[in-house]
XYZ file of C-alpha atoms in Angstrom:
664
model
C -16.841 -11.595 -11.036
C -15.102 -14.866 -11.747
C -13.032 -16.836 -8.323
C -9.627 -15.403 -10.251
C -10.482 -11.839 -8.805
C -10.263 -13.922 -5.264
C -6.734 -14.258 -5.299
C -5.495 -10.953 -6.161
C -7.949 -7.774 -4.438
C -6.094 -6.257 -1.467
C -8.529 -7.278 1.271
C -9.030 -11.184 -0.440
C -5.284 -11.205 0.812
C -5.341 -14.433 2.554
C -6.058 -15.922 -0.601
C -3.136 -15.359 -2.025
C -1.852 -17.254 1.392
C -3.613 -20.207 1.383
C -1.425 -21.810 -2.087
C 1.728 -21.250 0.030
C -0.176 -22.100 3.317
C -0.816 -26.205 1.725
C 2.313 -26.181 -0.769
C 4.752 -27.582 1.659
C 7.844 -29.345 -0.956
C 8.091 -26.562 -3.623
C 10.374 -26.208 -6.459
C 10.823 -22.953 -6.528
C 13.225 -23.520 -10.040
C 9.876 -25.152 -11.731
C 8.056 -21.828 -11.141
C 9.673 -19.946 -14.023
C 9.318 -22.863 -16.399
C 7.523 -22.803 -19.929
C 4.204 -25.789 -20.040
C 6.373 -27.592 -22.253
C 9.040 -28.077 -19.475
C 6.862 -28.735 -17.076
C 5.436 -31.386 -18.698
C 8.266 -33.423 -19.603
C 9.033 -33.575 -15.957
C 5.997 -35.012 -14.887
C 6.096 -37.228 -17.231
C 9.762 -38.254 -16.604
C 9.494 -40.903 -14.478
C 13.242 -41.369 -13.376
C 12.857 -37.835 -10.849
C 11.293 -38.208 -8.006
C 7.590 -38.150 -7.090
C 7.842 -34.342 -5.017
C 9.414 -33.383 -8.495
C 6.607 -34.615 -10.545
C 4.310 -33.564 -8.490
C 5.691 -29.465 -8.361
C 5.218 -29.266 -12.227
C 2.101 -31.013 -12.765
C 0.851 -28.334 -9.567
C 2.400 -25.309 -11.218
C 1.617 -26.718 -14.549
C -1.908 -25.856 -14.260
C -1.718 -23.335 -11.485
C 0.033 -21.212 -14.202
C -0.969 -22.262 -17.570
C -4.403 -24.303 -16.650
C -6.799 -22.953 -14.128
C -7.613 -19.520 -14.501
C -7.578 -19.850 -19.264
C -8.489 -23.139 -19.092
C -10.535 -24.597 -16.601
C -11.957 -27.729 -17.589
C -8.101 -28.951 -18.492
C -7.256 -28.080 -15.511
C -9.640 -29.712 -13.843
C -8.738 -33.391 -14.992
C -4.916 -32.560 -14.839
C -5.822 -32.230 -10.893
C -6.990 -35.434 -11.204
C -4.092 -36.575 -12.122
C -2.030 -34.954 -9.547
C -4.549 -36.025 -6.785
C -4.308 -39.912 -8.005
C -0.069 -39.565 -8.793
C -0.513 -37.575 -4.802
C -3.106 -40.627 -3.156
C -0.314 -43.190 -4.653
C 2.410 -42.291 -3.269
C 0.493 -40.884 0.173
C 1.358 -36.884 -0.585
C -1.575 -35.738 1.097
C -0.482 -31.774 0.300
C -1.172 -31.947 -2.853
C -4.397 -33.963 -2.835
C -5.430 -30.737 -0.963
C -3.528 -28.830 -3.585
C -5.302 -30.458 -6.445
C -9.126 -30.357 -4.859
C -8.242 -26.700 -4.153
C -7.698 -26.065 -7.759
C -11.033 -28.502 -9.110
C -13.102 -26.541 -6.662
C -11.419 -23.110 -8.891
C -12.130 -25.009 -11.754
C -15.731 -25.739 -10.849
C -16.305 -22.359 -10.073
C -15.433 -20.944 -12.979
C -18.253 -23.028 -14.605
C -20.295 -21.735 -12.835
C -20.519 -24.920 -11.078
C -21.304 -23.747 -7.491
C -22.224 -26.527 -5.261
C -18.723 -28.716 -6.803
C -17.293 -26.341 -6.178
C -17.998 -26.277 -2.561
C -18.765 -29.211 -2.565
C -14.873 -30.408 -2.632
C -13.890 -28.156 -0.679
C -15.589 -29.740 1.374
C -13.856 -33.235 0.670
C -10.260 -31.106 1.419
C -11.300 -30.267 4.585
C -11.745 -34.136 5.742
C -8.517 -34.101 3.517
C -7.201 -31.364 5.788
C -8.756 -32.879 8.592
C -7.483 -36.158 8.706
C -4.237 -35.177 8.212
C -4.436 -33.432 11.832
C -3.838 -29.933 9.266
C -5.730 -27.433 11.362
C -4.290 -24.356 9.122
C -5.141 -26.530 5.975
C -8.957 -26.887 7.197
C -8.867 -23.065 7.843
C -7.723 -22.435 4.044
C -10.808 -24.086 2.670
C -12.742 -22.527 5.206
C -11.303 -19.226 3.697
C -11.973 -20.398 0.181
C -15.826 -21.266 1.190
C -15.933 -18.101 2.621
C -14.497 -15.902 -0.876
C -17.579 -18.089 -2.694
C -19.925 -16.979 -0.029
C -19.290 -14.135 0.049
C -18.556 -13.566 -4.344
C -22.216 -15.218 -4.111
C -23.411 -12.511 -2.374
C -24.493 -14.798 0.865
C -22.830 -12.426 3.150
C -23.454 -14.008 6.194
C -22.956 -17.622 5.732
C -19.562 -16.175 4.682
C -19.249 -14.369 8.047
C -19.882 -17.391 9.799
C -17.373 -19.285 7.840
C -14.555 -16.744 8.254
C -15.589 -16.606 12.046
C -14.780 -20.493 11.884
C -11.877 -20.021 10.444
C -10.798 -16.985 12.775
C -11.251 -18.866 15.185
C -9.281 -21.719 14.463
C -6.189 -19.712 13.544
C -6.491 -18.052 16.445
C -6.351 -21.367 19.169
C -2.874 -21.413 17.223
C -1.647 -17.966 17.768
C -1.351 -17.613 13.981
C -1.293 -14.339 13.849
C -0.672 -13.627 10.470
C -3.612 -15.527 9.029
C -5.666 -14.314 11.372
C -5.079 -10.608 10.110
C -5.760 -11.750 6.585
C -9.100 -13.202 8.035
C -9.798 -10.325 9.774
C -9.126 -8.504 6.345
C -11.843 -10.976 4.908
C -14.894 -10.029 7.498
C -14.009 -6.612 6.780
C -14.195 -6.872 3.725
C -18.281 -8.067 3.707
C -18.935 -5.522 5.908
C -17.712 -2.844 3.484
C -19.979 -4.806 1.199
C -22.529 -4.244 3.773
C -21.583 -0.120 3.453
C -20.970 -0.290 7.807
C -17.475 1.921 7.623
C -17.254 1.967 11.016
C -17.401 -2.553 11.643
C -14.935 -2.451 8.170
C -12.605 0.006 9.331
C -12.971 -2.235 13.464
C -11.322 -5.381 11.746
C -8.909 -3.254 8.872
C -7.315 -1.932 11.765
C -7.448 -5.420 13.939
C -5.994 -6.672 11.390
C -2.747 -3.961 10.788
C -2.292 -3.970 14.238
C -2.288 -8.214 14.236
C 0.101 -7.918 11.371
C 2.636 -5.159 12.592
C 2.622 -7.527 15.214
C 2.931 -10.842 12.957
C 5.741 -8.843 11.373
C 4.181 -10.238 7.745
C 4.945 -7.058 5.992
C 2.185 -8.429 2.896
C -0.721 -8.235 5.332
C 0.685 -4.958 7.058
C -0.057 -3.778 3.044
C -2.995 -5.332 2.444
C -4.265 -3.832 5.423
C -3.673 0.122 4.750
C -4.343 -0.481 1.425
C -8.051 -1.779 3.127
C -8.082 1.354 5.147
C -7.732 3.525 2.521
C -10.538 1.752 0.065
C -13.069 2.869 3.479
C -11.212 6.411 3.764
C -12.433 6.238 0.043
C -15.604 5.881 1.353
C -16.098 8.167 3.527
C -15.109 11.086 0.794
C -11.837 11.431 2.654
C -9.070 11.244 0.071
C -6.696 12.301 1.771
C -6.997 9.810 4.741
C -7.064 7.265 2.011
C -4.120 8.229 0.981
C -1.763 8.974 3.799
C -3.223 4.398 3.909
C -2.504 4.211 0.570
C 0.924 5.851 0.789
C 2.487 3.716 3.720
C 0.961 0.718 1.950
C 3.337 1.549 -1.294
C 5.978 1.778 -0.031
C 5.775 -2.217 1.323
C 4.655 -3.194 -1.551
C 7.443 -1.367 -3.701
C 9.976 -3.079 -1.677
C 8.343 -6.540 -1.634
C 7.607 -6.188 -5.369
C 4.240 -7.284 -4.499
C 3.214 -6.832 -8.489
C -0.672 -7.581 -7.713
C -0.913 -5.602 -4.907
C 1.318 -2.845 -5.701
C -1.445 -2.776 -9.037
C -4.475 -2.600 -6.458
C -2.324 0.340 -4.273
C -1.921 2.212 -6.975
C -5.642 2.155 -8.328
C -7.143 2.777 -5.128
C -3.985 5.934 -5.079
C -5.269 7.035 -8.718
C -9.394 7.148 -7.348
C -8.041 9.140 -4.136
C -6.101 11.542 -6.804
C -9.323 11.879 -9.191
C -11.587 12.806 -5.716
C -8.783 15.914 -4.947
C -8.579 16.679 -8.969
C -5.507 16.432 -8.442
C -5.273 15.335 -12.163
C -1.673 15.456 -12.948
C -0.795 13.079 -10.598
C -4.263 10.625 -10.790
C -2.286 10.269 -14.416
C 0.915 9.043 -12.964
C -0.494 6.615 -10.919
C -3.457 4.847 -13.521
C -0.243 4.787 -16.341
C 1.352 2.686 -12.799
C -1.058 0.395 -12.380
C -1.403 -0.226 -16.108
C 2.252 -0.792 -17.026
C 2.080 -3.415 -14.376
C -1.101 -4.638 -15.602
C 0.065 -5.327 -18.710
C 3.082 -6.919 -17.043
C 0.972 -9.811 -15.494
C -1.591 -10.162 -18.500
C -4.159 -8.736 -16.755
C -7.464 -7.526 -18.825
C -9.792 -7.142 -15.989
C -7.276 -5.061 -14.133
C -6.152 -3.437 -17.345
C -9.784 -2.626 -18.313
C -10.097 -0.856 -14.993
C -7.295 1.373 -15.360
C -8.013 2.479 -19.027
C -11.396 3.349 -17.325
C -9.599 5.568 -14.965
C -6.939 7.073 -17.867
C -10.119 7.921 -20.450
C -12.294 9.385 -17.430
C -9.130 11.454 -16.075
C -8.577 13.006 -19.853
C -12.329 13.268 -19.945
C -11.808 15.688 -16.896
C -9.249 17.303 -18.698
C -10.908 18.364 -21.669
C -8.283 16.078 -23.916
C -11.918 14.061 -25.261
C -10.784 12.364 -28.376
C -8.247 10.668 -25.819
C -10.636 9.797 -23.384
C -12.163 8.404 -26.253
C -9.737 5.964 -27.019
C -8.690 4.796 -23.331
C -12.547 3.975 -23.132
C -12.667 2.097 -25.966
C -9.844 -0.158 -25.070
C -11.306 -0.545 -21.447
C -14.779 -1.793 -23.615
C -12.359 -4.142 -25.014
C -10.703 -5.546 -22.153
C -13.690 -5.960 -20.442
C -14.852 -8.052 -23.328
C -11.794 -10.352 -23.609
C -12.390 -10.576 -19.637
C -16.310 -11.332 -19.818
C -16.222 -8.706 -17.530
C -20.106 -7.347 -17.321
C -19.658 -4.423 -14.104
C -15.522 -3.693 -16.408
C -18.052 -2.890 -19.677
C -20.765 -0.953 -18.147
C -18.298 0.865 -16.446
C -16.666 1.620 -19.478
C -20.011 2.153 -21.679
C -20.921 5.066 -18.942
C -17.380 7.278 -19.428
C -17.904 6.397 -23.085
C -21.633 7.366 -23.282
C -20.255 11.055 -20.946
C -17.034 11.216 -23.583
C -19.757 10.980 -27.091
C -22.122 12.847 -26.131
C -19.931 16.293 -25.005
C -17.844 15.202 -28.378
C -21.416 15.903 -30.176
C -21.448 12.128 -31.101
C -25.444 11.739 -30.678
C -25.407 8.335 -32.511
C -22.854 6.918 -30.444
C -23.362 7.984 -27.315
C -27.162 6.126 -27.865
C -25.266 3.046 -28.424
C -22.971 3.679 -25.110
C -26.296 3.983 -23.192
C -28.062 1.611 -23.832
C -25.367 -0.527 -23.538
C -24.565 0.564 -19.963
C -28.331 0.000 -19.141
C -28.136 -3.394 -20.495
C -24.957 -4.321 -18.290
C -26.866 -2.470 -15.756
C -29.885 -5.178 -15.958
C -27.485 -8.316 -16.391
C -25.956 -6.352 -13.095
C -29.064 -7.495 -11.589
C -30.570 -10.306 -13.397
C -26.823 -11.982 -11.271
C -28.573 -10.370 -8.347
C -31.877 -12.332 -8.723
C -30.408 -15.557 -9.488
C -28.484 -15.510 -6.354
C -31.549 -16.526 -3.660
C -32.622 -19.018 -6.345
C -29.159 -20.171 -6.422
C -28.774 -20.207 -2.470
C -31.669 -22.013 -2.020
C -30.456 -24.929 -4.766
C -27.678 -25.526 -2.635
C -29.164 -25.113 0.652
C -31.409 -28.434 -0.979
C -28.632 -30.005 -2.830
C -26.431 -30.454 0.521
C -29.073 -31.249 3.299
C -30.230 -34.384 0.465
C -26.842 -34.997 0.413
C -26.209 -34.789 4.121
C -29.463 -36.462 5.146
C -28.112 -39.316 2.802
C -24.639 -39.705 3.863
C -26.361 -40.249 7.763
C -29.094 -42.884 6.375
C -25.075 -44.566 5.027
C -23.520 -44.242 7.999
C -26.290 -45.235 10.714
C -26.523 -48.415 8.050
C -22.810 -49.091 8.446
C -23.037 -48.095 12.344
C -25.254 -51.398 12.816
C -23.842 -53.270 10.605
C -20.301 -52.696 11.515
C -21.503 -53.104 16.464
C -21.270 -57.290 15.919
C -18.252 -57.705 14.145
C -16.597 -54.956 16.936
C -17.986 -57.076 19.405
C -16.195 -60.121 17.880
C -12.820 -58.462 18.369
C -12.948 -56.617 20.969
C -12.324 -59.315 22.991
C -9.262 -60.321 20.626
C -7.989 -56.349 20.665
C -8.515 -56.839 24.618
C -5.921 -60.403 24.061
C -3.338 -58.408 23.142
C -3.550 -55.364 24.753
C -1.386 -56.088 27.379
C 0.721 -57.458 24.959
C 1.546 -54.650 22.708
C 1.163 -51.582 25.200
C 4.805 -51.561 26.363
C 5.321 -51.849 22.801
C 3.492 -48.785 22.401
C 4.542 -46.803 24.793
C 8.110 -47.576 24.176
C 7.118 -46.339 20.533
C 5.963 -43.128 20.936
C 8.511 -42.362 23.489
C 10.797 -42.847 20.912
C 8.536 -40.782 18.260
C 8.840 -37.489 20.800
C 12.590 -37.903 21.298
C 13.161 -37.841 17.518
C 10.358 -35.420 17.085
C 12.116 -33.187 19.910
C 15.521 -33.235 18.825
C 13.864 -32.228 15.455
C 12.492 -29.303 16.397
C 15.452 -28.394 18.398
C 17.691 -28.772 15.877
C 15.272 -26.690 13.766
C 14.992 -24.022 16.733
C 18.956 -23.732 16.247
C 19.227 -23.303 12.701
C 16.903 -20.445 12.649
C 18.610 -18.736 15.573
C 22.246 -19.029 13.558
C 20.294 -17.981 10.505
C 18.575 -14.568 12.286
C 21.731 -13.979 13.783
C 24.085 -14.452 10.958
C 23.834 -14.263 7.423
C 23.642 -17.863 5.703
C 27.353 -18.463 3.604
C 28.690 -17.268 7.138
C 26.271 -19.283 8.921
C 27.313 -22.178 6.058
C 31.455 -21.301 7.177
C 30.641 -21.476 10.640
C 29.514 -24.867 10.804
C 31.254 -26.683 8.370
C 34.718 -25.571 10.331
C 34.160 -24.456 13.644
C 35.064 -20.957 12.210
C 34.653 -18.005 9.862
C 37.312 -15.958 8.387
C 37.333 -12.802 8.243
C 37.411 -11.142 4.753
C 38.181 -8.118 3.123
C 35.256 -6.425 0.254
C 36.183 -4.179 -1.791
C 33.114 -2.025 -2.115
C 30.669 -2.154 0.564
C 27.743 0.061 0.572
C 26.693 1.003 4.149
C 23.546 2.770 4.938
C 23.204 4.381 8.587
C 20.106 6.209 10.548
C 18.790 7.876 12.791
C 15.839 9.363 14.070
C 15.961 13.167 15.062
C 14.301 14.061 18.235
C 14.657 10.551 19.358
C 14.953 11.748 23.644
C 11.856 14.423 23.989
C 9.622 11.730 21.636
C 11.011 9.178 24.727
C 10.490 11.121 27.308
C 6.417 10.872 26.176
C 6.158 7.722 26.277
C 5.755 4.930 27.797
C 9.256 2.271 27.507
C 6.466 -0.230 25.766
C 5.162 2.070 23.348
C 8.985 3.767 22.268
C 10.444 -0.015 22.211
C 6.867 -1.136 20.044
C 7.464 1.986 18.172
C 11.155 1.693 17.654
C 10.154 -2.123 17.027
C 7.722 -0.860 13.975
C 10.306 0.947 12.559
C 12.662 -1.417 12.167
C 10.978 -4.017 11.142
C 9.574 -2.238 8.016
C 13.450 -1.544 7.516
C 14.135 -5.241 7.923
C 11.474 -6.024 4.785
C 13.008 -2.992 2.821
C 16.306 -4.596 3.062
C 15.279 -8.388 2.262
C 13.915 -6.853 -0.637
C 16.897 -5.833 -2.183
C 19.523 -8.491 -1.434
C 20.960 -6.002 2.043
C 22.483 -7.378 5.285
C 21.273 -6.204 8.429
C 24.309 -5.046 10.450
C 23.367 -4.445 13.770
C 21.198 -1.377 15.251
C 22.127 0.779 18.489
C 19.537 2.173 19.484
C 17.694 4.574 17.595
C 20.026 4.148 15.314
C 19.896 1.169 12.075
C 23.182 -0.015 10.013
C 22.884 -2.081 7.235
C 25.390 -2.699 4.162
C 24.998 -3.864 0.278
C 27.900 -5.562 -1.867
C 27.963 -8.932 0.841
C 28.817 -11.275 2.153
C 28.370 -11.965 -1.211
C 29.256 -8.897 -3.363
C 26.675 -9.306 -6.395
C 23.021 -9.840 -3.599
C 22.847 -6.603 -4.220
C 23.910 -3.480 -6.126
C 25.190 0.604 -4.324
C 22.012 1.811 -7.032
C 19.123 -0.954 -4.524
C 21.095 0.625 -1.378
C 19.263 4.186 -2.260
C 16.210 3.485 -3.397
C 16.525 1.468 0.538
C 16.967 4.604 2.043
C 15.156 6.448 -0.718
C 12.000 3.682 0.468
C 12.978 4.129 4.202
C 12.626 7.794 4.151
C 8.536 7.103 2.542
C 8.010 5.137 5.173
C 9.298 7.369 7.787
C 7.426 10.019 6.642
C 3.348 8.297 5.170
C 4.071 6.936 9.026
C 4.704 10.168 11.157
C 1.519 11.561 8.699
C -0.336 8.157 10.612
C 1.076 8.778 13.921
C 0.520 13.197 14.111
C -3.045 11.928 13.024
C -3.716 10.053 15.605
C -2.228 12.304 18.142
C 0.980 10.419 19.229
C 4.746 11.199 19.210
C 6.158 10.523 15.947
C 10.249 9.869 14.513
C 11.819 12.455 12.156
C 15.226 10.429 10.446
C 18.219 11.107 8.792
C 19.855 8.682 6.189
C 23.619 8.948 5.177
C 24.869 6.426 2.489
C 28.756 5.887 1.695
C 30.772 3.385 -0.299
C 34.205 1.712 -0.119
C 36.124 -1.305 1.249
C 35.536 -2.932 5.179
C 36.557 -6.542 6.146
C 34.173 -8.459 7.668
C 33.743 -10.579 10.336
C 32.318 -12.315 13.584
C 33.299 -11.326 16.422
C 33.175 -13.044 20.563
C 32.171 -15.753 21.255
C 29.354 -14.627 24.000
C 26.911 -13.223 22.185
C 29.248 -13.472 18.905
C 27.338 -11.044 15.962
C 29.126 -10.536 12.432
C 30.475 -7.111 11.749
C 32.415 -5.167 9.549
C 35.453 -2.305 10.391
C 36.922 0.390 8.792
C 37.097 4.000 7.472
C 33.841 3.842 5.298
C 32.103 2.422 8.296
C 33.295 6.239 9.980
C 32.373 7.465 6.663
C 28.692 6.511 6.070
C 28.214 7.318 10.083
C 29.549 11.255 9.349
C 26.989 11.436 5.764
C 24.298 10.550 8.240
C 25.164 13.320 10.844
C 25.828 15.761 8.673
C 22.133 14.875 6.820
C 19.229 16.130 7.091
C 16.016 14.907 8.428
C 13.454 13.243 5.811
C 16.956 13.183 3.200
C 19.477 11.242 1.943
C 22.602 12.461 1.995
C 25.062 9.664 -0.287
C 29.110 10.820 -0.087
C 31.034 11.808 -3.610
C 32.422 7.971 -4.284
C 28.973 6.651 -3.393
C 27.193 9.147 -6.163
C 30.156 8.554 -8.513
C 28.716 5.047 -8.995
C 25.025 5.149 -8.665
C 24.535 8.975 -10.676
C 24.041 7.131 -14.206
C 22.025 4.730 -12.951
C 18.709 4.154 -15.427
C 15.850 2.084 -15.895
C 15.632 -0.700 -18.521
C 13.853 2.377 -20.512
C 16.924 4.416 -20.209
C 15.240 6.649 -17.342
C 17.636 8.070 -15.160
C 16.445 6.441 -11.510
C 17.576 8.769 -9.131
C 18.247 13.433 -9.267
C 21.300 14.549 -6.956
C 21.006 18.283 -5.459
C 24.957 18.509 -4.691
C 25.581 20.411 -1.391
C 29.101 21.537 -2.171
C 31.807 21.021 0.553
C 29.741 20.391 3.776
C 32.270 19.830 7.348
C 31.635 16.464 8.915
C 33.117 15.961 12.659
C 36.644 14.295 11.690
C 36.756 14.125 8.297
C 37.113 17.371 7.109
C 35.140 19.058 4.937
C 33.073 16.375 1.990
C 31.725 16.644 -1.267
C 28.165 15.071 -0.006
C 25.033 15.051 -2.306
C 20.811 14.737 -1.702
C 19.762 11.722 -4.007
C 15.357 11.780 -4.516
C 13.924 9.445 -6.954
C 13.503 10.328 -10.658
C 10.170 11.674 -11.335
C 11.179 10.308 -15.469
C 12.628 6.927 -14.240
C 9.526 6.522 -11.654
């Protein structure tokens, strides 16, 4: 298993966060640049040093680290030296992280761990406790990958304590996922399930959709290990809604593969194939040969189970080729296993024997690696203890030499202490005042942006007021929970608010991913609009897609709560497109709102709809009916409802909309 994997599996999601955690000055435009452009920016001495450092960081991370670890190591040393010159310690830490990954990929476990120890020293000197936790996590991942599960557990536990002390709920949730993964490796399914459940609860408290989705996928993995594919799908479908909303491609691929395995266990071959093909398509976009090997192995197994032997043989051969490209022993073993069964069934005995021999060879190789782990760990422990002993001896020597010098300087220090005390106190007071003002400004800014769209907030700050504006084509979405009053009678106030909060947080994540503006919530109703305050920020089709994702979330949520014996909500959704006026109302507790007949009509689409459906008006239908994918597949399918009576509106044409199976 390569360290590149540490950045992607769902229950290892925390390592994705480490990169985000350490970068303080990202230049997002550079992330999409080609290597030549990044290199030019790095070499351009006229650029600000922060821009140059970020360009070099992206160049290493995106174009060298996982394909050219040796050159990545050298470039990371340049990054470290430059960051040290300018005193930008965030990038020194990043450089050490990438050098550790490069060392690990070259099989230098000791070198990787030593670099992470240096990284911890950098973070401690900066007073960055979360940075220390990040490096502890990476060290834990290496230990886990090497089979030293006890050491991994200790490192993760240290990391979790730091995060809990700082109330870093989202990162603590990710660490709980990592600890759960260790238990899963040990086949301790009870402890794994407990840690993944705690991670899910904590991530929901933090409102972190990425970790919520990861925790759900992990819980699905436990259910698969328990041979409960139906239970697994409950979690996996809920995760799918979030991963699709966030367009988290790599996490989505893992999500889909787990769903593939669940449908295979249920022998639902067409659905298993659909999910496997979706996962394969994403892996191809990502250029991930290891992931493609697994996808093609799944496809081959599905085809074999359906008697499509020639197709199964071709798919398994592709799985083997990708595994060889990735130098992935486990993947080669899996592909050989499928090919052996296919060739044996086809009567191609010679080829079947060759695949059996390859399977045995790969299995022996895996066993050999397992045996070597113990030797490697002993060697590391010896080297580490030896280095610690030498370091201690050097520290003792320096302490002895410094004692006399310290005593001599103490007299001078005492003389200057009284004089400097006043200046220090004044400087500290001024520094704290500046920090407080800065923190208060940041809180005010965050609060304003939480109430108003960015463009409206900027206008308000610049002019002292924000003008109302007319928009010709805004797509408004309303939701409402059926049976809310009855459900509220069986729940405590705390439970009721917590469940509403869980649902609305999921809706917030979905509409944010589609560029839709949240307008307000009224009791159990949720209102949002696409096409304002910037018309190009979203599309009517995007609003319809968001509505479908909301319904999918609510359906999965109901299954989850029904399984727990808890009350759950069902939902109607209505959508209409037309002109509105938008602006700020009020002075106290002011809010961004919209007005017009379009709002009333959208509300009638919701009240005239049905539970579990997305009901759209004729106006919206005319806009989205021809929406298609880049491959010209239709995005939606429609069920005409004819003329339906709408309160205060008379009869109106309405349509139920759903995802198209061909465009999915």
